[in-house]
Amino acid sequence: MVHRRLPVRWWKPAKRDRSRRSTLSKKEEKSMPEIVVYAVEGRSAEQKKTLMVKITEAVVESFGVERDRVVVSIVETKASDKARGGVLYSERGK
């Protein structure tokens, strides 16, 4: 039985989906940091605002970007939908 060697590139690479490509230039993308904070719900609007302002200030100072380029999001989770060490946050302290 004779074995034939396949060419090194016998497969076609997948085509890139350019429809989702950002309209921002590479320089603009780099100067637009986005920070996501995950937390259990229950903080007041004022507490969340204070956190977002302080995070923005830290990013501006650390990264040297303009304030209006910094995006901060808080993603809240119900205490019954989050656990640490297998114990739901809603059951902690009971």
Tab-separated table of C-alpha atoms in Angstrom:
chain	number	residue	atom	x	y	z
A	1	MET	CA	0.000	0.000	0.000
A	2	VAL	CA	1.344	3.379	-1.031
A	3	HIS	CA	0.770	6.304	1.315
A	4	ARG	CA	0.477	9.706	-0.226
A	5	ARG	CA	1.317	12.767	1.743
A	6	LEU	CA	-1.359	15.434	1.906
A	7	PRO	CA	-0.294	18.948	1.087
A	8	VAL	CA	0.480	21.024	4.156
A	9	ARG	CA	-2.551	23.215	3.586
A	10	TRP	CA	-5.294	20.811	2.591
A	11	TRP	CA	-8.047	22.732	4.433
A	12	LYS	CA	-9.486	26.173	3.835
A	13	PRO	CA	-9.478	28.631	6.709
A	14	ALA	CA	-12.901	29.890	7.767
A	15	LYS	CA	-13.904	33.223	6.338
A	16	ARG	CA	-14.083	36.054	8.840
A	17	ASP	CA	-17.441	37.609	9.558
A	18	ARG	CA	-16.796	41.245	8.702
A	19	SER	CA	-20.396	42.307	9.407
A	20	ARG	CA	-19.648	42.515	13.139
A	21	ARG	CA	-16.487	44.507	12.658
A	22	SER	CA	-16.244	47.708	14.656
A	23	THR	CA	-16.515	51.008	12.847
A	24	LEU	CA	-13.925	52.495	15.198
A	25	SER	CA	-10.293	52.725	14.209
A	26	LYS	CA	-7.767	50.607	16.101
A	27	LYS	CA	-6.497	53.714	17.895
A	28	GLU	CA	-10.025	54.653	19.006
A	29	GLU	CA	-10.736	51.116	20.216
A	30	LYS	CA	-7.603	51.114	22.347
A	31	SER	CA	-8.498	54.459	23.896
A	32	MET	CA	-11.978	53.277	24.879
A	33	PRO	CA	-11.613	50.994	27.906
A	34	GLU	CA	-14.735	49.220	29.157
A	35	ILE	CA	-15.008	47.972	32.714
A	36	VAL	CA	-17.701	45.516	33.837
A	37	VAL	CA	-18.468	45.025	37.531
A	38	TYR	CA	-20.419	41.939	38.584
A	39	ALA	CA	-22.255	42.294	41.910
A	40	VAL	CA	-25.123	40.868	43.887
A	41	GLU	CA	-28.102	43.216	43.733
A	42	GLY	CA	-28.993	45.390	46.690
A	43	ARG	CA	-26.783	48.463	46.379
A	44	SER	CA	-28.423	51.870	46.152
A	45	ALA	CA	-28.304	53.990	43.004
A	46	GLU	CA	-26.032	56.449	44.837
A	47	GLN	CA	-23.573	53.686	45.809
A	48	LYS	CA	-23.428	52.435	42.218
A	49	LYS	CA	-22.940	55.960	40.874
A	50	THR	CA	-20.101	56.593	43.347
A	51	LEU	CA	-18.409	53.340	42.319
A	52	MET	CA	-18.689	54.167	38.612
A	53	VAL	CA	-17.286	57.677	39.123
A	54	LYS	CA	-14.313	56.371	41.123
A	55	ILE	CA	-13.588	53.603	38.600
A	56	THR	CA	-13.715	56.173	35.794
A	57	GLU	CA	-11.266	58.432	37.656
A	58	ALA	CA	-8.882	55.508	38.227
A	59	VAL	CA	-8.957	54.497	34.548
A	60	VAL	CA	-8.418	58.090	33.382
A	61	GLU	CA	-5.428	58.432	35.729
A	62	SER	CA	-3.963	54.979	35.016
A	63	PHE	CA	-4.548	54.701	31.260
A	64	GLY	CA	-4.294	58.376	30.343
A	65	VAL	CA	-7.536	58.377	28.352
A	66	GLU	CA	-10.242	61.009	28.178
A	67	ARG	CA	-13.031	60.694	30.736
A	68	ASP	CA	-15.769	60.450	28.107
A	69	ARG	CA	-14.062	57.409	26.509
A	70	VAL	CA	-14.394	55.254	29.665
A	71	VAL	CA	-17.419	52.932	29.844
A	72	VAL	CA	-18.408	51.368	33.188
A	73	SER	CA	-21.237	48.841	33.555
A	74	ILE	CA	-22.623	47.127	36.626
A	75	VAL	CA	-24.190	43.727	36.072
A	76	GLU	CA	-26.377	42.783	39.020
A	77	THR	CA	-27.377	39.245	39.927
A	78	LYS	CA	-30.165	38.171	42.248
A	79	ALA	CA	-28.875	36.757	45.533
A	80	SER	CA	-30.778	33.549	44.761
A	81	ASP	CA	-28.883	33.181	41.460
A	82	LYS	CA	-25.326	33.445	42.819
A	83	ALA	CA	-23.339	31.226	45.185
A	84	ARG	CA	-19.940	31.126	46.818
A	85	GLY	CA	-18.623	27.788	47.973
A	86	GLY	CA	-21.895	26.168	46.972
A	87	VAL	CA	-23.939	28.393	49.311
A	88	LEU	CA	-26.413	30.796	47.738
A	89	TYR	CA	-25.970	34.431	48.679
A	90	SER	CA	-29.651	34.486	49.632
A	91	GLU	CA	-28.939	31.786	52.265
A	92	ARG	CA	-25.796	33.333	53.714
A	93	GLY	CA	-26.079	34.622	57.274
A	94	LYS	CA	-29.186	32.617	58.085
